[in-house]
Tab-separated table of C-alpha atoms and ligand atoms in Angstrom:
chain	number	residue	atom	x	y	z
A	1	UNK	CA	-21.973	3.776	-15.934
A	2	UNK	CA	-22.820	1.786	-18.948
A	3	UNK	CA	-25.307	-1.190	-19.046
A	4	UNK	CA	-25.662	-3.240	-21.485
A	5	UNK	CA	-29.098	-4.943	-22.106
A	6	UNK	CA	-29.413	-8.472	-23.468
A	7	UNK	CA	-30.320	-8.318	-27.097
A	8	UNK	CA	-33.525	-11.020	-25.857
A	9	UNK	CA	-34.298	-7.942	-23.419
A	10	UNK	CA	-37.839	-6.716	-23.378
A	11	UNK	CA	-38.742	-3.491	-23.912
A	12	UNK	CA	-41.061	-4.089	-20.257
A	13	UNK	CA	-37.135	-4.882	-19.140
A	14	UNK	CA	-35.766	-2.172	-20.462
A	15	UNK	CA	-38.048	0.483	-19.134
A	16	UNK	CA	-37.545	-1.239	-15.396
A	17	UNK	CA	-33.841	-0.798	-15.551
A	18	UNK	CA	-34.195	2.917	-16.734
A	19	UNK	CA	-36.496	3.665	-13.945
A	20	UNK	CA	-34.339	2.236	-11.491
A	21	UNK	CA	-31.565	4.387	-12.403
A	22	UNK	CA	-33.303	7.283	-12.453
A	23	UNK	CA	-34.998	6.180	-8.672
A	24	UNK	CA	-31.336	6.369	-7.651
A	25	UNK	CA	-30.865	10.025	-9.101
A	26	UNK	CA	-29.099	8.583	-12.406
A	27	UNK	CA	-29.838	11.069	-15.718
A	28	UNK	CA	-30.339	8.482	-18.242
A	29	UNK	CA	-29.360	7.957	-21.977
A	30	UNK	CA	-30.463	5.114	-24.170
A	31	UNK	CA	-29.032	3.881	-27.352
A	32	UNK	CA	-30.992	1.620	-29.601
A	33	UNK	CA	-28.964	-0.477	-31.565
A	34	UNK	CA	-30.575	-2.700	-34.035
A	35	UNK	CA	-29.778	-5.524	-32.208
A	36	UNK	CA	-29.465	-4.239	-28.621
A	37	UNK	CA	-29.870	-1.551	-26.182
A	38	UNK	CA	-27.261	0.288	-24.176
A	39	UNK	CA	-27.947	2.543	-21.369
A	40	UNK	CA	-25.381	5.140	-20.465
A	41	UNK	CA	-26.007	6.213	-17.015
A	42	UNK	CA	-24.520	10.171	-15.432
A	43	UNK	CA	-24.496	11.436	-12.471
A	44	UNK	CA	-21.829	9.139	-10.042
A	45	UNK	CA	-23.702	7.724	-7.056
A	46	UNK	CA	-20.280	6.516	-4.764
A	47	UNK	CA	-21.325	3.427	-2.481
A	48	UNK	CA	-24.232	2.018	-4.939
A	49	UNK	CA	-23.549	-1.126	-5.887
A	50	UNK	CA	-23.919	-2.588	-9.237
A	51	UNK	CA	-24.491	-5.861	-8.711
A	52	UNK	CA	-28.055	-4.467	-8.006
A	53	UNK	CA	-28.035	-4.295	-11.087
A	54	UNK	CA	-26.211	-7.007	-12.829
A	55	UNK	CA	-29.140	-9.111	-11.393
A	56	UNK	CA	-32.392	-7.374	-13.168
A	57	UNK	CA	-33.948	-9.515	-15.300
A	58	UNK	CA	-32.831	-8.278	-19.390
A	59	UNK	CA	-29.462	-7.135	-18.154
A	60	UNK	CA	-25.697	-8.178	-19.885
A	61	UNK	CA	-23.638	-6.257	-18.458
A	62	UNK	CA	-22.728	-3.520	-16.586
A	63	UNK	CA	-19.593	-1.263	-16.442
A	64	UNK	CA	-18.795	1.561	-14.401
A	65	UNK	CA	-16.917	4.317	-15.510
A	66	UNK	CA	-16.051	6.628	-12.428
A	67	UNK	CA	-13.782	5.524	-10.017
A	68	UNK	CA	-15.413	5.187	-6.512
A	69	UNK	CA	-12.838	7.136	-4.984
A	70	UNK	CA	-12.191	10.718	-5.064
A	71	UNK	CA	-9.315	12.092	-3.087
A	72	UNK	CA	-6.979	9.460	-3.787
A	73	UNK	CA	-8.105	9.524	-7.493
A	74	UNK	CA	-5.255	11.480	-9.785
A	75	UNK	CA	-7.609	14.065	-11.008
A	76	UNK	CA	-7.657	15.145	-7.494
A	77	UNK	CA	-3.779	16.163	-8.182
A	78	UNK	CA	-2.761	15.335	-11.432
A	79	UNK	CA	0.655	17.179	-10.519
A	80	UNK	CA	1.067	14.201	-7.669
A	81	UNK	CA	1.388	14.118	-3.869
A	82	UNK	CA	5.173	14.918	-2.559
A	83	UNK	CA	5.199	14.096	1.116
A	84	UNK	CA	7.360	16.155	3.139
A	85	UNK	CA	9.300	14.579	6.286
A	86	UNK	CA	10.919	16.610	9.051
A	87	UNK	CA	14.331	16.536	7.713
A	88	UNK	CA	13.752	17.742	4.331
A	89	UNK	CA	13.483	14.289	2.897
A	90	UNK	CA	10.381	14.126	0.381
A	91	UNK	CA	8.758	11.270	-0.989
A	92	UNK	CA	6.997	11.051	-4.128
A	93	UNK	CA	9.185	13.751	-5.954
A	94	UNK	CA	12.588	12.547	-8.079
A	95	UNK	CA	13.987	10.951	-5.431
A	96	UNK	CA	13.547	7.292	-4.307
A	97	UNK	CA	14.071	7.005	-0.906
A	98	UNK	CA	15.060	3.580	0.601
A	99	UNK	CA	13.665	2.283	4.491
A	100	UNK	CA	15.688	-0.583	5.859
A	101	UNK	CA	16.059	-2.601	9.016
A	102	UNK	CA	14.911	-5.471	10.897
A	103	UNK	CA	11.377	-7.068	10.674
A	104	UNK	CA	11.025	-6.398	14.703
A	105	UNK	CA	13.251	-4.882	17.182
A	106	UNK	CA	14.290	-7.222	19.740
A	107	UNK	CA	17.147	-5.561	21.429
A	108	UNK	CA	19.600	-2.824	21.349
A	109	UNK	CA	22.213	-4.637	20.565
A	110	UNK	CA	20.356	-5.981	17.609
A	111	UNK	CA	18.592	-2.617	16.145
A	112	UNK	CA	22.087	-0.137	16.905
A	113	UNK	CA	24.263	-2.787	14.766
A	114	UNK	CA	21.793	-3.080	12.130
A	115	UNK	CA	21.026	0.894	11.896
A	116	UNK	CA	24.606	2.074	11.622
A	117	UNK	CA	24.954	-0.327	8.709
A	118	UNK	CA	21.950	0.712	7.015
A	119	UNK	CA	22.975	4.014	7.591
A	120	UNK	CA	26.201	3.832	6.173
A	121	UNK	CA	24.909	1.841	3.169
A	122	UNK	CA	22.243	5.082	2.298
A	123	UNK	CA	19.278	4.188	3.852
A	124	UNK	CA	17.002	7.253	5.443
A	125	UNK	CA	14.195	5.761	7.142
A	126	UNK	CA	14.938	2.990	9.717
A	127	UNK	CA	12.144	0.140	9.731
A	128	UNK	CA	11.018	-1.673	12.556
A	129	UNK	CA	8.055	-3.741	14.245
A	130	UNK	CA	7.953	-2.641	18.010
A	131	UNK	CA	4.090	-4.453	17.874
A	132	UNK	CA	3.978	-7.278	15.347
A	133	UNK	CA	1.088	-8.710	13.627
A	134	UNK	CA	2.009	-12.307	13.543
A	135	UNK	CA	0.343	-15.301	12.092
A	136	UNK	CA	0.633	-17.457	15.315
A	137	UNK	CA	-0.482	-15.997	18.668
A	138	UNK	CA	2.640	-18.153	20.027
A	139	UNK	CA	5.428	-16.430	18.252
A	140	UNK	CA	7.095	-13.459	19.178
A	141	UNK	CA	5.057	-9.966	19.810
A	142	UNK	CA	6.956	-7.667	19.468
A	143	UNK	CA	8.679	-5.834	21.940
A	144	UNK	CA	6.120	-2.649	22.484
A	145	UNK	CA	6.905	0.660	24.063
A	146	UNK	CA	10.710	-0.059	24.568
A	147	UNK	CA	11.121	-1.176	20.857
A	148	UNK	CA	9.498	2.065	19.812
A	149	UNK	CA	12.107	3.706	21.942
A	150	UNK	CA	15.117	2.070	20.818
A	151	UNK	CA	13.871	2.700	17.407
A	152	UNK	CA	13.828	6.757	17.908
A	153	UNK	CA	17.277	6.535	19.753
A	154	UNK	CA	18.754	4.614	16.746
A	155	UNK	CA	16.934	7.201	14.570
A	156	UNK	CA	18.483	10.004	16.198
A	157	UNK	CA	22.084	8.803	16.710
A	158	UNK	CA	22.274	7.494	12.686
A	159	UNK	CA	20.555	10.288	11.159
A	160	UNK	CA	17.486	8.394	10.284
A	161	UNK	CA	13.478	8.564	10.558
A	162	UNK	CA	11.687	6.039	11.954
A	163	UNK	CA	8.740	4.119	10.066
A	164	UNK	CA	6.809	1.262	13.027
A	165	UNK	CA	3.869	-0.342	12.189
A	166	UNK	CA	0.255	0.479	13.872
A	167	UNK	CA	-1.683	-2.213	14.866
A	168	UNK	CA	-4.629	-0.725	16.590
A	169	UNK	CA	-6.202	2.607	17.430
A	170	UNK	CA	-5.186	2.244	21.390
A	171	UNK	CA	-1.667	2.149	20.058
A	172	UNK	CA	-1.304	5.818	17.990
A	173	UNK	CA	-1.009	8.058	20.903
A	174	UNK	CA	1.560	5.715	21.973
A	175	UNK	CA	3.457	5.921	18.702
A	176	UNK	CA	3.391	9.270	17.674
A	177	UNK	CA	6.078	10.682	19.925
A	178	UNK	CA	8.435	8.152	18.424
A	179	UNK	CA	8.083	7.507	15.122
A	180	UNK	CA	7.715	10.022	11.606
A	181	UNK	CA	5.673	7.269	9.494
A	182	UNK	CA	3.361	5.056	11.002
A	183	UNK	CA	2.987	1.783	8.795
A	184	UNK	CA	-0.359	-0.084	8.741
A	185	UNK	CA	0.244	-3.907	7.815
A	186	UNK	CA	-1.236	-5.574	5.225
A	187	UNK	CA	-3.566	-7.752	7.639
A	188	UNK	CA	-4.944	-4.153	8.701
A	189	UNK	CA	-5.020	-2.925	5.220
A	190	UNK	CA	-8.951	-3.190	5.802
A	191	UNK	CA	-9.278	-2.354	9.589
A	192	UNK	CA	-11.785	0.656	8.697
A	193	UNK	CA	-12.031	2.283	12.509
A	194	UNK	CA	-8.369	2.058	12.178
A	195	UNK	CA	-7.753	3.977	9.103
A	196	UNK	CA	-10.867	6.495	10.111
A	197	UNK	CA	-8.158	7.298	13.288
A	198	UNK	CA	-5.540	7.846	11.308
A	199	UNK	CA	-7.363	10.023	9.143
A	200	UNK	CA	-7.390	12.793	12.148
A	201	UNK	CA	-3.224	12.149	12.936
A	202	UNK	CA	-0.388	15.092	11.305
A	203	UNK	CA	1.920	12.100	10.349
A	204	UNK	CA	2.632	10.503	7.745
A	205	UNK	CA	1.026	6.784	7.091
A	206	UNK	CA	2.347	3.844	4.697
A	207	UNK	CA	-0.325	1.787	3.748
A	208	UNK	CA	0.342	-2.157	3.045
A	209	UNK	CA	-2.046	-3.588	-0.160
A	210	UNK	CA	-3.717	-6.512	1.582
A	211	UNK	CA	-2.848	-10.244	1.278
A	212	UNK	CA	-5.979	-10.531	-1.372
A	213	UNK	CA	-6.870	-6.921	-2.020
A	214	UNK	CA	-7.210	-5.635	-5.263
A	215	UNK	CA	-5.707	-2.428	-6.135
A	216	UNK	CA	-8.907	-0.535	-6.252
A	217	UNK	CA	-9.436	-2.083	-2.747
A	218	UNK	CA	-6.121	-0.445	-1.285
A	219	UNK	CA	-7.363	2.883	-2.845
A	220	UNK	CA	-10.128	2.930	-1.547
A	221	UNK	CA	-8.921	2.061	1.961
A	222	UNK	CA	-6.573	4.615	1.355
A	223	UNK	CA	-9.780	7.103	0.962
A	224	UNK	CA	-10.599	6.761	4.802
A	225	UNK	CA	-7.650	7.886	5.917
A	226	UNK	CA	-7.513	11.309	3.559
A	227	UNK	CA	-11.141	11.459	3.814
A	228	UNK	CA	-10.038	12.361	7.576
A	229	UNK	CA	-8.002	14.895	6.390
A	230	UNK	CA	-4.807	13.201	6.428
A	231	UNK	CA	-3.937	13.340	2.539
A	232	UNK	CA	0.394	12.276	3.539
A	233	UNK	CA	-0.602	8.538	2.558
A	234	UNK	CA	1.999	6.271	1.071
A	235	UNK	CA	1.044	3.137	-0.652
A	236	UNK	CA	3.083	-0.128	-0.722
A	237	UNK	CA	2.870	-2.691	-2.692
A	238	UNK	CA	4.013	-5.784	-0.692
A	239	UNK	CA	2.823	-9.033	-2.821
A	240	UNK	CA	-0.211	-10.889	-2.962
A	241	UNK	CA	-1.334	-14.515	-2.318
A	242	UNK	CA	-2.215	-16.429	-5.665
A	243	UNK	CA	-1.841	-20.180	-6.128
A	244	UNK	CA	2.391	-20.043	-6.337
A	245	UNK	CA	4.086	-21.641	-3.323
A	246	UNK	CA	7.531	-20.909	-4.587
A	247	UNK	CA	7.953	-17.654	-3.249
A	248	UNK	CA	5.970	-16.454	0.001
A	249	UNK	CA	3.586	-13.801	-1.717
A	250	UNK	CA	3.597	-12.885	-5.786
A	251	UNK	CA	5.219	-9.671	-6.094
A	252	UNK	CA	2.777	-7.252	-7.883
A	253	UNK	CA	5.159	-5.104	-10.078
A	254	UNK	CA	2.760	-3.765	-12.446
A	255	UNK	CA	0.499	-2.168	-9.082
A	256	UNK	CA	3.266	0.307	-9.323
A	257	UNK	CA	2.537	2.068	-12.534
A	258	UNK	CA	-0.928	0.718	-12.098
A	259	UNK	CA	-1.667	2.811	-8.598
A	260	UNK	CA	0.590	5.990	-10.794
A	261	UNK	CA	-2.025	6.210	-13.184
A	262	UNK	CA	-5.052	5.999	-10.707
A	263	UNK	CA	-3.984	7.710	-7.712
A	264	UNK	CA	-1.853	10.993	-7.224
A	265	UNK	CA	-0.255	8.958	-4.194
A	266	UNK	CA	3.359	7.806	-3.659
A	267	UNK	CA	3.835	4.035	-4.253
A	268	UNK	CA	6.521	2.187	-2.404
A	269	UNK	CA	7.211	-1.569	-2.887
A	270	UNK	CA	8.588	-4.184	-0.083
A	271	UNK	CA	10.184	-7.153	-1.455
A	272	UNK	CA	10.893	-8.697	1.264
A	273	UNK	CA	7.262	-9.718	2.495
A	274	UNK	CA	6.578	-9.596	-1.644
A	275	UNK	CA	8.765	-12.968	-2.164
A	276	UNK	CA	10.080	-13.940	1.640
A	277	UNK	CA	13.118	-15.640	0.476
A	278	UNK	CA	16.071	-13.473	0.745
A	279	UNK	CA	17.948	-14.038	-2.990
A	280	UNK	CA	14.903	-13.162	-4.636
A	281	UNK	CA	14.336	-9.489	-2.590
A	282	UNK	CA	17.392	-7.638	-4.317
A	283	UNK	CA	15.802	-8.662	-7.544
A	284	UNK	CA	12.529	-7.400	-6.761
A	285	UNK	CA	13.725	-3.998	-5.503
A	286	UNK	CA	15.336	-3.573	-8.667
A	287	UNK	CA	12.330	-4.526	-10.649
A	288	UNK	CA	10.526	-1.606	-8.186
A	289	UNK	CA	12.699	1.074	-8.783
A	290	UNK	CA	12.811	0.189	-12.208
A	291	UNK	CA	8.695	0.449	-12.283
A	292	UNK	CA	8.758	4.038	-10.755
A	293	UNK	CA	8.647	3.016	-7.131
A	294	UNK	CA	8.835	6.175	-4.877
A	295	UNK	CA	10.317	4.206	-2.431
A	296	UNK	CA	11.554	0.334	-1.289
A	297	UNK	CA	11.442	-0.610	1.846
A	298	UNK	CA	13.821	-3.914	2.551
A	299	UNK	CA	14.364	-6.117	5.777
A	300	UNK	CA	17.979	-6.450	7.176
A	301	UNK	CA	19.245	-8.341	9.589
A	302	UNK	CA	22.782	-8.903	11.195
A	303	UNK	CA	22.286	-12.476	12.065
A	304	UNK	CA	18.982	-13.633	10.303
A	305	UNK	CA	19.789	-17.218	11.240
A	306	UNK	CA	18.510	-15.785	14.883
A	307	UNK	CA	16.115	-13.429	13.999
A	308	UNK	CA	12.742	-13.303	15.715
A	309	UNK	CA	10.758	-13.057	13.153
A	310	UNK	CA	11.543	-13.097	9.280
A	311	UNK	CA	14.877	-13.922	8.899
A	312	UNK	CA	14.771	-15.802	5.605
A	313	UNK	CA	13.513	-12.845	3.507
A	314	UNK	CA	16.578	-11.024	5.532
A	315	UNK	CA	19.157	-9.433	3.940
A	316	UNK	CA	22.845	-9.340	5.380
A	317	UNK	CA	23.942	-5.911	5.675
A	318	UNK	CA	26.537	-6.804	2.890
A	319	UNK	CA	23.675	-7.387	0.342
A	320	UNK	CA	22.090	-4.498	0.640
A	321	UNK	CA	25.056	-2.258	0.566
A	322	UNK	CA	25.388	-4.153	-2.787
A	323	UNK	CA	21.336	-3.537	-3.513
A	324	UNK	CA	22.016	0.248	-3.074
A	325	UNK	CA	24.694	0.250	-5.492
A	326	UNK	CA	22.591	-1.434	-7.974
A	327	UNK	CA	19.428	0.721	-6.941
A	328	UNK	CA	21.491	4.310	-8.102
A	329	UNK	CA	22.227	3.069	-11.133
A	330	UNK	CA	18.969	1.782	-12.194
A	331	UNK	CA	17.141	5.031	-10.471
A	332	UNK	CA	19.302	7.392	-13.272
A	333	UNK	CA	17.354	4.879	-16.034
A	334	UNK	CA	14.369	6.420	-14.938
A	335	UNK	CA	15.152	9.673	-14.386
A	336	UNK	CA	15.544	9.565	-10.455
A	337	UNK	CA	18.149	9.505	-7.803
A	338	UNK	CA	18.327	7.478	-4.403
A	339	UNK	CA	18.400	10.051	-1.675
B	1	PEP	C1	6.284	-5.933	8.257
B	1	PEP	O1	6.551	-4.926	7.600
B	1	PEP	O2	7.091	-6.467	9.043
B	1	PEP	C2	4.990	-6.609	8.029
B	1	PEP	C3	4.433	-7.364	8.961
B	1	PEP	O3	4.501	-6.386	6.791
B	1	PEP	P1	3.113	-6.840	6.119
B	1	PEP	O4	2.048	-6.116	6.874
B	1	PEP	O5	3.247	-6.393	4.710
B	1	PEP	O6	3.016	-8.337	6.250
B	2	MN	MN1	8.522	-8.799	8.437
């Protein structure tokens, strides 16, 4: 950690902030400059924070210099984190691997039609909501246990795996039988006892960037769940909310070579809930794939004009056959394939 002293700070100043550092264990080195002082502080403390002391009377500014995570950092595995699924299928190595299917499951019907085109069109991991995190507690739930069962049977009979997301801790037990990745949502991005639990599960977990989380804040929420001991963690980027209305959430492109150079972790992108309007999700995948995604995960629907829940950020099962097309050729660019 660096602080910088103000050039009006006193040497009485100066002397408090260097024995406050080295209260908290900090080996201290000063540098007098002829106009001001610098203090270059060793030995990382993880949890202190430095607004303690950004407010002491003398002090500029203050910088810190090691990350406050560890396992998720890329030191921890410079080589990178290739997550292995049960049928072979890897993410985080060369190939990009694409999830697709409804926002929610909210019939048979609904979830076979869309999973055989899906299928057919290259996906390998079937998406789903069986419990859905909506904004209104008036719209549309989700459809629970039998969702999570129609999603395994659709699994099965395409030749897909099965990512749902986990809304609470009561729920994992419930999941696990049924589904290979378990997806936490971005309004759970945070939801500490939840990531803690899923620290202790053998499976997989995708982990949404929050609606206003930075990206140090998604690694670091990503540091509960392998500080369990659960180090299969893939991060998604899945836009943010800044001041444009246009689209539904800013797509964060850059947090894709941005969470490659900080964290050893696989980094998937979803531009569907990244721009919620349906023409502008193709282009965002391609951006994705394009920034070194590991892997996009895209909402399709058969008859979005119906759909439950997100239906305009939708795409027919014509579009993303088209999208997949597109997505092999761009993958080559970068020296990947789509598996
Ligand atoms: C979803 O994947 O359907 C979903 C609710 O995503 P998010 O948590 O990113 O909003
Ligand atoms: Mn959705």
């Amino acid at each position: 950690m660096i602080v910088a002293m103000q050039e009006t700070a006193s040497e009485e100043q100066i002397q408090q902030v260097i024995e406050f550092l080295m209260n908290l264990g900090f080996e201290v080195h000063r540098s007098t400059g002829e106009r001001q002082t610098v203090l270059g502080a060793v030995g990382a403390r993880v949890g202190f924070d430095i607004r303690d002391l950004e407010v002491m009377p003398g002090v500029q500014e203050v910088h810190r210099i090691s990350s406050p995570y560890k396992l998720v950092g890329r030191t921890f595995r410079p080589e990178g984190t290739v997550i292995k699924l049960p049928n072979g299928l890897t993410i985080g190595g060369k190939e990009v691997v694409v999830m697709a299917g409804p926002c929610s499951v909210e019939s048979r019907e609904q979830l076979f039609t869309i999973a055989e085109q899906v299928a057919k069109a290259g996906a390998r991991v079937l998406r789903g909501g069986a419990f859905k995190p909506r904004s209104s507690p008036y719209a549309f739930q989700g459809m629970g246990v039998e969702g999570l069962k129609l999603l395994r049977e659709a699994g099965d009979k395409f030749e897909l795996l099965v990512i749902s997301e986990v809304m609470d801790i009561s729920q994992i037990a419930v999941m696990e039988p049924y589904v290979d990745i378990l997806q936490v949502g971005a309004r759970n991005m945070q939801n500490f006892n939840l990531l803690r639990e899923l620290g202790k599960v053998h499976k997989p977990v995708m982990l949404k960037r929050g609606i206003a989380a930075t990206i140090e804040e998604l690694l670091l929420s990503a540091e509960y769940i392998m500080s369990g001991g659960n180090y299969d963690v893939i991060l998604c980027e899945r836009g943010i909310r800044t001041f444009e209305t246009y689209t539904r959430n800013t797509m964060d492109i850059s947090a894709i070579p941005i969470v490659h150079k900080l964290s050893h972790l696989p980094m998937a992108a979803d531009p569907s809930h990244g721009t919620g309007r349906r023409e502008k999700v193709s282009p965002m995948a391609r951006a994705a794939v394009a920034a070194g995604a590991d892997a996009v995960i895209v909402e399709v629907h058969n008859n979005p004009e119906k759909a439950l829940s997100d239906g305009a950020q939708s795409l027919y099962p014509d579009q993303f056959t088209e999208l997949m097309r597109q997505l092999r050729i761009i993958a080559v660019a970068v020296e990947r394939t789509i598996a």
